[in-house]
Amino acid sequence: MKCEGVTANQIKAFGRYLQEEEREAGTIEKYQRDVCAFLNWAKRREISRELAAGWKEHLKKSGFQPETINSKLSALNRFFTFLGWEDCRVKYLKIQHRLFRRADKELTKEEYRKLLDAASGLGKGRLALLMELICATGIRVSEVKYITVEAAQSGRVDVSLKGKIRTILIPGKLCRKLQKYAKKQRIVSGEVFLTRNGKGLSRRQIWAEMKGLCKKVNVPPAKVFPHNLRHLFARTFYRAYQDIVRLADVLGHSSLATTRIYLLSTGVEHARQLERLGLIS
């Protein structure tokens, strides 16, 4: 019975396997969390393709979005491959290519400004600067650790992630802000964004601090998370330069298809585009 072979040690080993594939820490944590969710639902039943398909149906009935379900299935299928249980892998949901994004999920530039003002007004200078960094450069939250005093002085930093190395350029005005902040915090070298104990900020801490601003400025919490700042950067960059290939390079995407997802317009914008066609008498 295959479920008897799944132990806490094997889930940890799965994490090490993903590390060897140079997966991000946040991705590894999510994959392990999704696998544990499946195992808790399975309740020691014999693991099979049919059982995995049953979990997929359970997720659908529970109201998860198709993209979220496929993300969870991806983690589970990866785990099955790690264990050599290829016969247990389950098919993903077929999703039609989206033409537009939900407006209630898109962070606007005005809302971004409100969040910055709120952070500054509450004396959260580190958070305000961190949000500016992500939004002005388009870096991933997992890449914040690469922003050092040395990077702020040179205006650039090489980031190694997912087996690729790319150079991130930091605008001059932002470099000066970073150096001023580091000097105030008495950080002479290394990472700029640190906790009181001198450790790097975790993804979870950054996420929580951003969420804490929502009530102050009446911005929906569903819009406020680090990766949405990256999306705002992408949309702003594209509107300014209309160069998706360059944008893909800046964001570190291997596929233009990924970059296109970042550039989806809202349903409101899509409706206006249809109206401008002038095909209704």
PDB file of C-alpha atoms in Angstrom:
ATOM      1  CA  MET A   1       0.000   0.000   0.000  1.00  0.00           C
ATOM      2  CA  LYS A   2       1.762   3.129  -1.223  1.00  0.00           C
ATOM      3  CA  CYS A   3       0.594   5.498   1.486  1.00  0.00           C
ATOM      4  CA  GLU A   4       2.521   3.522   4.086  1.00  0.00           C
ATOM      5  CA  GLY A   5       5.744   4.630   2.369  1.00  0.00           C
ATOM      6  CA  VAL A   6       5.043   8.344   2.872  1.00  0.00           C
ATOM      7  CA  THR A   7       6.791   9.603   5.980  1.00  0.00           C
ATOM      8  CA  ALA A   8       7.821  12.972   7.344  1.00  0.00           C
ATOM      9  CA  ASN A   9      11.402  12.099   6.400  1.00  0.00           C
ATOM     10  CA  GLN A  10      10.412  11.507   2.805  1.00  0.00           C
ATOM     11  CA  ILE A  11       8.657  14.850   2.643  1.00  0.00           C
ATOM     12  CA  LYS A  12      11.842  16.463   3.973  1.00  0.00           C
ATOM     13  CA  ALA A  13      13.837  14.513   1.400  1.00  0.00           C
ATOM     14  CA  PHE A  14      11.464  15.851  -1.249  1.00  0.00           C
ATOM     15  CA  GLY A  15      12.377  19.338  -0.066  1.00  0.00           C
ATOM     16  CA  ARG A  16      16.091  18.593  -0.459  1.00  0.00           C
ATOM     17  CA  TYR A  17      15.385  17.184  -3.925  1.00  0.00           C
ATOM     18  CA  LEU A  18      13.716  20.461  -4.897  1.00  0.00           C
ATOM     19  CA  GLN A  19      16.645  22.411  -3.440  1.00  0.00           C
ATOM     20  CA  GLU A  20      18.995  20.492  -5.711  1.00  0.00           C
ATOM     21  CA  GLU A  21      16.818  21.617  -8.604  1.00  0.00           C
ATOM     22  CA  GLU A  22      17.447  25.182  -7.370  1.00  0.00           C
ATOM     23  CA  ARG A  23      13.794  25.820  -6.577  1.00  0.00           C
ATOM     24  CA  GLU A  24      13.034  28.917  -4.516  1.00  0.00           C
ATOM     25  CA  ALA A  25      12.512  28.462  -0.783  1.00  0.00           C
ATOM     26  CA  GLY A  26       8.930  29.685  -1.080  1.00  0.00           C
ATOM     27  CA  THR A  27       8.213  27.165  -3.846  1.00  0.00           C
ATOM     28  CA  ILE A  28       9.663  24.316  -1.816  1.00  0.00           C
ATOM     29  CA  GLU A  29       7.561  25.267   1.200  1.00  0.00           C
ATOM     30  CA  LYS A  30       4.426  25.441  -0.949  1.00  0.00           C
ATOM     31  CA  TYR A  31       5.061  22.057  -2.602  1.00  0.00           C
ATOM     32  CA  GLN A  32       5.553  20.385   0.760  1.00  0.00           C
ATOM     33  CA  ARG A  33       2.455  22.090   2.150  1.00  0.00           C
ATOM     34  CA  ASP A  34       0.338  20.932  -0.801  1.00  0.00           C
ATOM     35  CA  VAL A  35       1.600  17.360  -0.467  1.00  0.00           C
ATOM     36  CA  CYS A  36       0.754  17.350   3.235  1.00  0.00           C
ATOM     37  CA  ALA A  37      -2.730  18.683   2.433  1.00  0.00           C
ATOM     38  CA  PHE A  38      -3.280  15.757   0.070  1.00  0.00           C
ATOM     39  CA  LEU A  39      -2.006  13.219   2.597  1.00  0.00           C
ATOM     40  CA  ASN A  40      -4.225  14.643   5.340  1.00  0.00           C
ATOM     41  CA  TRP A  41      -7.207  14.374   3.013  1.00  0.00           C
ATOM     42  CA  ALA A  42      -6.245  10.844   1.925  1.00  0.00           C
ATOM     43  CA  LYS A  43      -6.305   9.603   5.551  1.00  0.00           C
ATOM     44  CA  ARG A  44      -4.039   6.582   4.982  1.00  0.00           C
ATOM     45  CA  ARG A  45      -6.060   5.299   2.050  1.00  0.00           C
ATOM     46  CA  GLU A  46      -4.150   3.523  -0.684  1.00  0.00           C
ATOM     47  CA  ILE A  47      -2.621   6.121  -2.933  1.00  0.00           C
ATOM     48  CA  SER A  48      -3.476   5.740  -6.603  1.00  0.00           C
ATOM     49  CA  ARG A  49      -4.277   7.840  -9.633  1.00  0.00           C
ATOM     50  CA  GLU A  50      -7.957   7.445  -8.785  1.00  0.00           C
ATOM     51  CA  LEU A  51      -7.409   8.799  -5.268  1.00  0.00           C
ATOM     52  CA  ALA A  52      -5.421  11.759  -6.613  1.00  0.00           C
ATOM     53  CA  ALA A  53      -8.248  12.426  -9.086  1.00  0.00           C
ATOM     54  CA  GLY A  54     -10.655  12.324  -6.150  1.00  0.00           C
ATOM     55  CA  TRP A  55      -8.618  15.029  -4.423  1.00  0.00           C
ATOM     56  CA  LYS A  56      -8.819  17.127  -7.586  1.00  0.00           C
ATOM     57  CA  GLU A  57     -12.625  16.849  -7.483  1.00  0.00           C
ATOM     58  CA  HIS A  58     -12.569  17.702  -3.769  1.00  0.00           C
ATOM     59  CA  LEU A  59     -10.616  20.881  -4.510  1.00  0.00           C
ATOM     60  CA  LYS A  60     -13.090  21.843  -7.248  1.00  0.00           C
ATOM     61  CA  LYS A  61     -16.060  21.383  -4.916  1.00  0.00           C
ATOM     62  CA  SER A  62     -14.246  23.362  -2.221  1.00  0.00           C
ATOM     63  CA  GLY A  63     -14.268  26.401  -4.505  1.00  0.00           C
ATOM     64  CA  PHE A  64     -10.593  26.671  -5.415  1.00  0.00           C
ATOM     65  CA  GLN A  65      -9.795  28.513  -8.640  1.00  0.00           C
ATOM     66  CA  PRO A  66      -8.654  26.279 -11.558  1.00  0.00           C
ATOM     67  CA  GLU A  67      -5.182  27.858 -11.553  1.00  0.00           C
ATOM     68  CA  THR A  68      -4.826  27.140  -7.826  1.00  0.00           C
ATOM     69  CA  ILE A  69      -5.955  23.531  -8.291  1.00  0.00           C
ATOM     70  CA  ASN A  70      -3.426  22.960 -11.070  1.00  0.00           C
ATOM     71  CA  SER A  71      -0.726  24.489  -8.880  1.00  0.00           C
ATOM     72  CA  LYS A  72      -1.527  22.001  -6.120  1.00  0.00           C
ATOM     73  CA  LEU A  73      -1.640  19.114  -8.585  1.00  0.00           C
ATOM     74  CA  SER A  74       1.744  20.176  -9.932  1.00  0.00           C
ATOM     75  CA  ALA A  75       3.221  19.829  -6.435  1.00  0.00           C
ATOM     76  CA  LEU A  76       1.591  16.434  -5.955  1.00  0.00           C
ATOM     77  CA  ASN A  77       2.697  15.117  -9.345  1.00  0.00           C
ATOM     78  CA  ARG A  78       6.232  16.285  -8.644  1.00  0.00           C
ATOM     79  CA  PHE A  79       6.151  14.375  -5.367  1.00  0.00           C
ATOM     80  CA  PHE A  80       4.915  11.236  -7.122  1.00  0.00           C
ATOM     81  CA  THR A  81       7.769  11.542  -9.634  1.00  0.00           C
ATOM     82  CA  PHE A  82      10.240  11.925  -6.759  1.00  0.00           C
ATOM     83  CA  LEU A  83       8.936   8.675  -5.224  1.00  0.00           C
ATOM     84  CA  GLY A  84       8.884   6.888  -8.577  1.00  0.00           C
ATOM     85  CA  TRP A  85       5.093   6.591  -8.537  1.00  0.00           C
ATOM     86  CA  GLU A  86       4.532   7.769 -12.099  1.00  0.00           C
ATOM     87  CA  ASP A  87       1.338   5.705 -12.334  1.00  0.00           C
ATOM     88  CA  CYS A  88      -0.241   7.921  -9.643  1.00  0.00           C
ATOM     89  CA  ARG A  89       0.165  11.193 -11.523  1.00  0.00           C
ATOM     90  CA  VAL A  90      -3.124  12.963 -12.250  1.00  0.00           C
ATOM     91  CA  LYS A  91      -4.138  15.124 -15.224  1.00  0.00           C
ATOM     92  CA  TYR A  92      -4.443  18.875 -14.822  1.00  0.00           C
ATOM     93  CA  LEU A  93      -7.586  20.874 -15.417  1.00  0.00           C
ATOM     94  CA  LYS A  94      -7.838  22.291 -18.917  1.00  0.00           C
ATOM     95  CA  ILE A  95      -8.011  26.068 -18.700  1.00  0.00           C
ATOM     96  CA  GLN A  96      -8.841  28.325 -21.617  1.00  0.00           C
ATOM     97  CA  HIS A  97      -6.300  31.076 -22.176  1.00  0.00           C
ATOM     98  CA  ARG A  98      -7.470  34.139 -20.257  1.00  0.00           C
ATOM     99  CA  LEU A  99      -8.054  37.375 -22.153  1.00  0.00           C
ATOM    100  CA  PHE A 100      -8.115  39.639 -19.128  1.00  0.00           C
ATOM    101  CA  ARG A 101      -7.440  39.700 -15.395  1.00  0.00           C
ATOM    102  CA  ARG A 102      -9.900  40.344 -12.597  1.00  0.00           C
ATOM    103  CA  ALA A 103     -10.023  44.038 -11.707  1.00  0.00           C
ATOM    104  CA  ASP A 104     -10.423  43.230  -8.005  1.00  0.00           C
ATOM    105  CA  LYS A 105      -6.970  41.623  -8.020  1.00  0.00           C
ATOM    106  CA  GLU A 106      -5.054  44.352  -9.839  1.00  0.00           C
ATOM    107  CA  LEU A 107      -3.106  46.827  -7.740  1.00  0.00           C
ATOM    108  CA  THR A 108      -3.216  50.300  -9.274  1.00  0.00           C
ATOM    109  CA  LYS A 109      -0.474  52.894  -9.132  1.00  0.00           C
ATOM    110  CA  GLU A 110      -2.720  55.104  -7.001  1.00  0.00           C
ATOM    111  CA  GLU A 111      -3.246  52.304  -4.479  1.00  0.00           C
ATOM    112  CA  TYR A 112       0.489  51.640  -4.459  1.00  0.00           C
ATOM    113  CA  ARG A 113       1.104  55.288  -3.596  1.00  0.00           C
ATOM    114  CA  LYS A 114      -1.423  55.074  -0.771  1.00  0.00           C
ATOM    115  CA  LEU A 115       0.399  52.049   0.656  1.00  0.00           C
ATOM    116  CA  LEU A 116       3.732  53.886   0.513  1.00  0.00           C
ATOM    117  CA  ASP A 117       2.271  56.926   2.250  1.00  0.00           C
ATOM    118  CA  ALA A 118       0.687  54.726   4.924  1.00  0.00           C
ATOM    119  CA  ALA A 119       3.945  52.901   5.612  1.00  0.00           C
ATOM    120  CA  SER A 120       5.866  56.171   5.892  1.00  0.00           C
ATOM    121  CA  GLY A 121       3.181  57.735   8.063  1.00  0.00           C
ATOM    122  CA  LEU A 122       3.314  54.804  10.464  1.00  0.00           C
ATOM    123  CA  GLY A 123       7.073  55.066  10.771  1.00  0.00           C
ATOM    124  CA  LYS A 124       7.630  51.887   8.752  1.00  0.00           C
ATOM    125  CA  GLY A 125      10.450  53.245   6.654  1.00  0.00           C
ATOM    126  CA  ARG A 126      11.936  49.822   5.962  1.00  0.00           C
ATOM    127  CA  LEU A 127       8.642  48.551   4.563  1.00  0.00           C
ATOM    128  CA  ALA A 128       8.105  51.646   2.412  1.00  0.00           C
ATOM    129  CA  LEU A 129      11.613  51.366   0.949  1.00  0.00           C
ATOM    130  CA  LEU A 130      11.200  47.647   0.382  1.00  0.00           C
ATOM    131  CA  MET A 131       7.953  48.163  -1.534  1.00  0.00           C
ATOM    132  CA  GLU A 132       9.626  50.856  -3.641  1.00  0.00           C
ATOM    133  CA  LEU A 133      12.509  48.503  -4.381  1.00  0.00           C
ATOM    134  CA  ILE A 134      10.261  45.683  -5.622  1.00  0.00           C
ATOM    135  CA  CYS A 135       7.971  47.984  -7.589  1.00  0.00           C
ATOM    136  CA  ALA A 136      10.761  50.072  -9.158  1.00  0.00           C
ATOM    137  CA  THR A 137      12.917  47.136 -10.257  1.00  0.00           C
ATOM    138  CA  GLY A 138      10.461  44.250 -10.698  1.00  0.00           C
ATOM    139  CA  ILE A 139      12.547  41.867  -8.587  1.00  0.00           C
ATOM    140  CA  ARG A 140      11.040  38.814  -6.930  1.00  0.00           C
ATOM    141  CA  VAL A 141      10.575  38.898  -3.179  1.00  0.00           C
ATOM    142  CA  SER A 142      13.041  35.989  -2.981  1.00  0.00           C
ATOM    143  CA  GLU A 143      15.653  38.247  -4.603  1.00  0.00           C
ATOM    144  CA  VAL A 144      15.505  40.946  -1.925  1.00  0.00           C
ATOM    145  CA  LYS A 145      18.402  39.233  -0.143  1.00  0.00           C
ATOM    146  CA  TYR A 146      20.664  40.159  -3.068  1.00  0.00           C
ATOM    147  CA  ILE A 147      20.140  43.868  -2.449  1.00  0.00           C
ATOM    148  CA  THR A 148      23.237  44.745  -0.471  1.00  0.00           C
ATOM    149  CA  VAL A 149      25.072  47.927   0.465  1.00  0.00           C
ATOM    150  CA  GLU A 150      27.556  47.080  -2.259  1.00  0.00           C
ATOM    151  CA  ALA A 151      24.720  46.755  -4.820  1.00  0.00           C
ATOM    152  CA  ALA A 152      23.324  50.126  -3.761  1.00  0.00           C
ATOM    153  CA  GLN A 153      26.766  51.664  -4.253  1.00  0.00           C
ATOM    154  CA  SER A 154      27.327  50.161  -7.707  1.00  0.00           C
ATOM    155  CA  GLY A 155      23.742  50.443  -8.939  1.00  0.00           C
ATOM    156  CA  ARG A 156      23.584  46.844 -10.071  1.00  0.00           C
ATOM    157  CA  VAL A 157      23.595  43.297  -8.759  1.00  0.00           C
ATOM    158  CA  ASP A 158      23.926  39.846 -10.316  1.00  0.00           C
ATOM    159  CA  VAL A 159      21.217  37.437  -9.217  1.00  0.00           C
ATOM    160  CA  SER A 160      21.552  33.669  -9.518  1.00  0.00           C
ATOM    161  CA  LEU A 161      18.190  31.920  -9.487  1.00  0.00           C
ATOM    162  CA  LYS A 162      16.735  28.813 -11.118  1.00  0.00           C
ATOM    163  CA  GLY A 163      20.055  28.050 -12.750  1.00  0.00           C
ATOM    164  CA  LYS A 164      20.211  31.459 -14.454  1.00  0.00           C
ATOM    165  CA  ILE A 165      22.196  34.600 -13.758  1.00  0.00           C
ATOM    166  CA  ARG A 166      20.784  38.000 -14.616  1.00  0.00           C
ATOM    167  CA  THR A 167      21.804  41.539 -13.789  1.00  0.00           C
ATOM    168  CA  ILE A 168      19.370  43.789 -11.951  1.00  0.00           C
ATOM    169  CA  LEU A 169      19.880  47.523 -12.390  1.00  0.00           C
ATOM    170  CA  ILE A 170      18.894  49.817  -9.513  1.00  0.00           C
ATOM    171  CA  PRO A 171      17.791  53.386 -10.383  1.00  0.00           C
ATOM    172  CA  GLY A 172      20.090  56.092  -9.070  1.00  0.00           C
ATOM    173  CA  LYS A 173      17.467  57.732  -6.856  1.00  0.00           C
ATOM    174  CA  LEU A 174      16.681  54.359  -5.281  1.00  0.00           C
ATOM    175  CA  CYS A 175      20.395  53.675  -4.755  1.00  0.00           C
ATOM    176  CA  ARG A 176      20.690  56.890  -2.769  1.00  0.00           C
ATOM    177  CA  LYS A 177      17.660  55.965  -0.667  1.00  0.00           C
ATOM    178  CA  LEU A 178      19.094  52.513   0.024  1.00  0.00           C
ATOM    179  CA  GLN A 179      22.478  53.928   1.044  1.00  0.00           C
ATOM    180  CA  LYS A 180      20.848  56.524   3.304  1.00  0.00           C
ATOM    181  CA  TYR A 181      18.730  53.827   4.969  1.00  0.00           C
ATOM    182  CA  ALA A 182      21.738  51.510   5.417  1.00  0.00           C
ATOM    183  CA  LYS A 183      23.771  54.308   6.976  1.00  0.00           C
ATOM    184  CA  LYS A 184      20.931  55.129   9.384  1.00  0.00           C
ATOM    185  CA  GLN A 185      20.700  51.450  10.379  1.00  0.00           C
ATOM    186  CA  ARG A 186      24.515  51.246  10.676  1.00  0.00           C
ATOM    187  CA  ILE A 187      24.732  48.568   8.017  1.00  0.00           C
ATOM    188  CA  VAL A 188      28.129  48.935   6.367  1.00  0.00           C
ATOM    189  CA  SER A 189      28.044  45.878   4.116  1.00  0.00           C
ATOM    190  CA  GLY A 190      25.886  42.943   3.101  1.00  0.00           C
ATOM    191  CA  GLU A 191      22.087  42.774   3.008  1.00  0.00           C
ATOM    192  CA  VAL A 192      20.215  46.039   3.446  1.00  0.00           C
ATOM    193  CA  PHE A 193      16.881  44.640   4.634  1.00  0.00           C
ATOM    194  CA  LEU A 194      17.382  42.922   7.978  1.00  0.00           C
ATOM    195  CA  THR A 195      15.354  42.125  11.083  1.00  0.00           C
ATOM    196  CA  ARG A 196      16.326  43.462  14.507  1.00  0.00           C
ATOM    197  CA  ASN A 197      18.289  40.252  15.017  1.00  0.00           C
ATOM    198  CA  GLY A 198      20.321  40.880  11.895  1.00  0.00           C
ATOM    199  CA  LYS A 199      18.629  38.189   9.803  1.00  0.00           C
ATOM    200  CA  GLY A 200      17.200  38.593   6.319  1.00  0.00           C
ATOM    201  CA  LEU A 201      13.485  39.309   6.011  1.00  0.00           C
ATOM    202  CA  SER A 202      11.380  36.266   5.168  1.00  0.00           C
ATOM    203  CA  ARG A 203       8.741  36.190   2.461  1.00  0.00           C
ATOM    204  CA  ARG A 204       6.100  35.615   5.142  1.00  0.00           C
ATOM    205  CA  GLN A 205       7.189  38.648   7.174  1.00  0.00           C
ATOM    206  CA  ILE A 206       7.144  40.931   4.148  1.00  0.00           C
ATOM    207  CA  TRP A 207       3.708  39.610   3.181  1.00  0.00           C
ATOM    208  CA  ALA A 208       2.331  40.160   6.705  1.00  0.00           C
ATOM    209  CA  GLU A 209       3.688  43.706   6.986  1.00  0.00           C
ATOM    210  CA  MET A 210       2.146  44.671   3.666  1.00  0.00           C
ATOM    211  CA  LYS A 211      -1.225  43.198   4.643  1.00  0.00           C
ATOM    212  CA  GLY A 212      -1.091  45.261   7.820  1.00  0.00           C
ATOM    213  CA  LEU A 213      -1.355  48.462   5.759  1.00  0.00           C
ATOM    214  CA  CYS A 214      -4.657  47.586   4.064  1.00  0.00           C
ATOM    215  CA  LYS A 215      -7.054  48.871   6.719  1.00  0.00           C
ATOM    216  CA  LYS A 216      -5.148  52.129   7.019  1.00  0.00           C
ATOM    217  CA  VAL A 217      -5.715  53.048   3.372  1.00  0.00           C
ATOM    218  CA  ASN A 218      -8.820  51.028   2.544  1.00  0.00           C
ATOM    219  CA  VAL A 219      -7.099  48.951  -0.150  1.00  0.00           C
ATOM    220  CA  PRO A 220      -8.537  45.417  -0.549  1.00  0.00           C
ATOM    221  CA  PRO A 221      -6.191  42.844   1.059  1.00  0.00           C
ATOM    222  CA  ALA A 222      -6.546  40.617  -2.027  1.00  0.00           C
ATOM    223  CA  LYS A 223      -4.515  43.207  -3.950  1.00  0.00           C
ATOM    224  CA  VAL A 224      -1.750  43.633  -1.411  1.00  0.00           C
ATOM    225  CA  PHE A 225       1.118  41.166  -1.589  1.00  0.00           C
ATOM    226  CA  PRO A 226       4.748  41.434  -2.780  1.00  0.00           C
ATOM    227  CA  HIS A 227       4.298  39.737  -6.153  1.00  0.00           C
ATOM    228  CA  ASN A 228       1.589  42.217  -7.131  1.00  0.00           C
ATOM    229  CA  LEU A 229       4.212  44.973  -6.958  1.00  0.00           C
ATOM    230  CA  ARG A 230       6.165  43.020  -9.571  1.00  0.00           C
ATOM    231  CA  HIS A 231       3.044  42.879 -11.730  1.00  0.00           C
ATOM    232  CA  LEU A 232       2.580  46.648 -11.381  1.00  0.00           C
ATOM    233  CA  PHE A 233       6.181  47.182 -12.481  1.00  0.00           C
ATOM    234  CA  ALA A 234       5.633  44.958 -15.531  1.00  0.00           C
ATOM    235  CA  ARG A 235       2.472  46.756 -16.656  1.00  0.00           C
ATOM    236  CA  THR A 236       4.028  50.191 -16.122  1.00  0.00           C
ATOM    237  CA  PHE A 237       7.224  49.230 -17.983  1.00  0.00           C
ATOM    238  CA  TYR A 238       5.284  47.818 -20.938  1.00  0.00           C
ATOM    239  CA  ARG A 239       2.998  50.841 -21.240  1.00  0.00           C
ATOM    240  CA  ALA A 240       6.073  53.071 -21.334  1.00  0.00           C
ATOM    241  CA  TYR A 241       8.198  51.102 -23.814  1.00  0.00           C
ATOM    242  CA  GLN A 242       5.932  48.536 -25.554  1.00  0.00           C
ATOM    243  CA  ASP A 243       8.802  46.024 -25.568  1.00  0.00           C
ATOM    244  CA  ILE A 244       7.732  42.626 -24.251  1.00  0.00           C
ATOM    245  CA  VAL A 245      11.041  40.930 -25.128  1.00  0.00           C
ATOM    246  CA  ARG A 246      13.017  43.454 -23.108  1.00  0.00           C
ATOM    247  CA  LEU A 247      10.511  43.185 -20.270  1.00  0.00           C
ATOM    248  CA  ALA A 248      10.872  39.392 -20.207  1.00  0.00           C
ATOM    249  CA  ASP A 249      14.648  39.830 -19.840  1.00  0.00           C
ATOM    250  CA  VAL A 250      14.221  42.350 -17.012  1.00  0.00           C
ATOM    251  CA  LEU A 251      11.805  40.067 -15.148  1.00  0.00           C
ATOM    252  CA  GLY A 252      13.978  36.995 -15.700  1.00  0.00           C
ATOM    253  CA  HIS A 253      11.347  35.044 -17.642  1.00  0.00           C
ATOM    254  CA  SER A 254      12.397  32.213 -19.930  1.00  0.00           C
ATOM    255  CA  SER A 255       9.117  32.328 -21.825  1.00  0.00           C
ATOM    256  CA  LEU A 256       7.221  35.270 -23.293  1.00  0.00           C
ATOM    257  CA  ALA A 257       4.030  33.397 -22.417  1.00  0.00           C
ATOM    258  CA  THR A 258       4.779  34.033 -18.744  1.00  0.00           C
ATOM    259  CA  THR A 259       5.382  37.722 -19.389  1.00  0.00           C
ATOM    260  CA  ARG A 260       2.082  38.010 -21.276  1.00  0.00           C
ATOM    261  CA  ILE A 261       0.234  36.824 -18.159  1.00  0.00           C
ATOM    262  CA  TYR A 262       1.644  39.828 -16.319  1.00  0.00           C
ATOM    263  CA  LEU A 263       0.281  42.151 -19.015  1.00  0.00           C
ATOM    264  CA  LEU A 264      -3.338  41.022 -19.091  1.00  0.00           C
ATOM    265  CA  SER A 265      -5.710  43.968 -18.934  1.00  0.00           C
ATOM    266  CA  THR A 266      -8.699  44.061 -16.607  1.00  0.00           C
ATOM    267  CA  GLY A 267     -12.198  43.108 -17.711  1.00  0.00           C
ATOM    268  CA  VAL A 268     -13.148  46.811 -17.580  1.00  0.00           C
ATOM    269  CA  GLU A 269     -10.371  47.704 -20.030  1.00  0.00           C
ATOM    270  CA  HIS A 270     -11.318  44.777 -22.262  1.00  0.00           C
ATOM    271  CA  ALA A 271     -14.952  45.942 -22.374  1.00  0.00           C
ATOM    272  CA  ARG A 272     -13.827  49.452 -23.384  1.00  0.00           C
ATOM    273  CA  GLN A 273     -11.693  47.993 -26.160  1.00  0.00           C
ATOM    274  CA  LEU A 274     -14.720  46.120 -27.523  1.00  0.00           C
ATOM    275  CA  GLU A 275     -16.821  49.296 -27.429  1.00  0.00           C
ATOM    276  CA  ARG A 276     -14.171  51.229 -29.367  1.00  0.00           C
ATOM    277  CA  LEU A 277     -14.475  48.782 -32.260  1.00  0.00           C
ATOM    278  CA  GLY A 278     -17.631  50.622 -33.295  1.00  0.00           C
ATOM    279  CA  LEU A 279     -19.502  47.503 -34.349  1.00  0.00           C
ATOM    280  CA  ILE A 280     -22.716  48.254 -32.473  1.00  0.00           C
ATOM    281  CA  SER A 281     -25.236  50.579 -34.156  1.00  0.00           C
TER     282      SER A 281
END
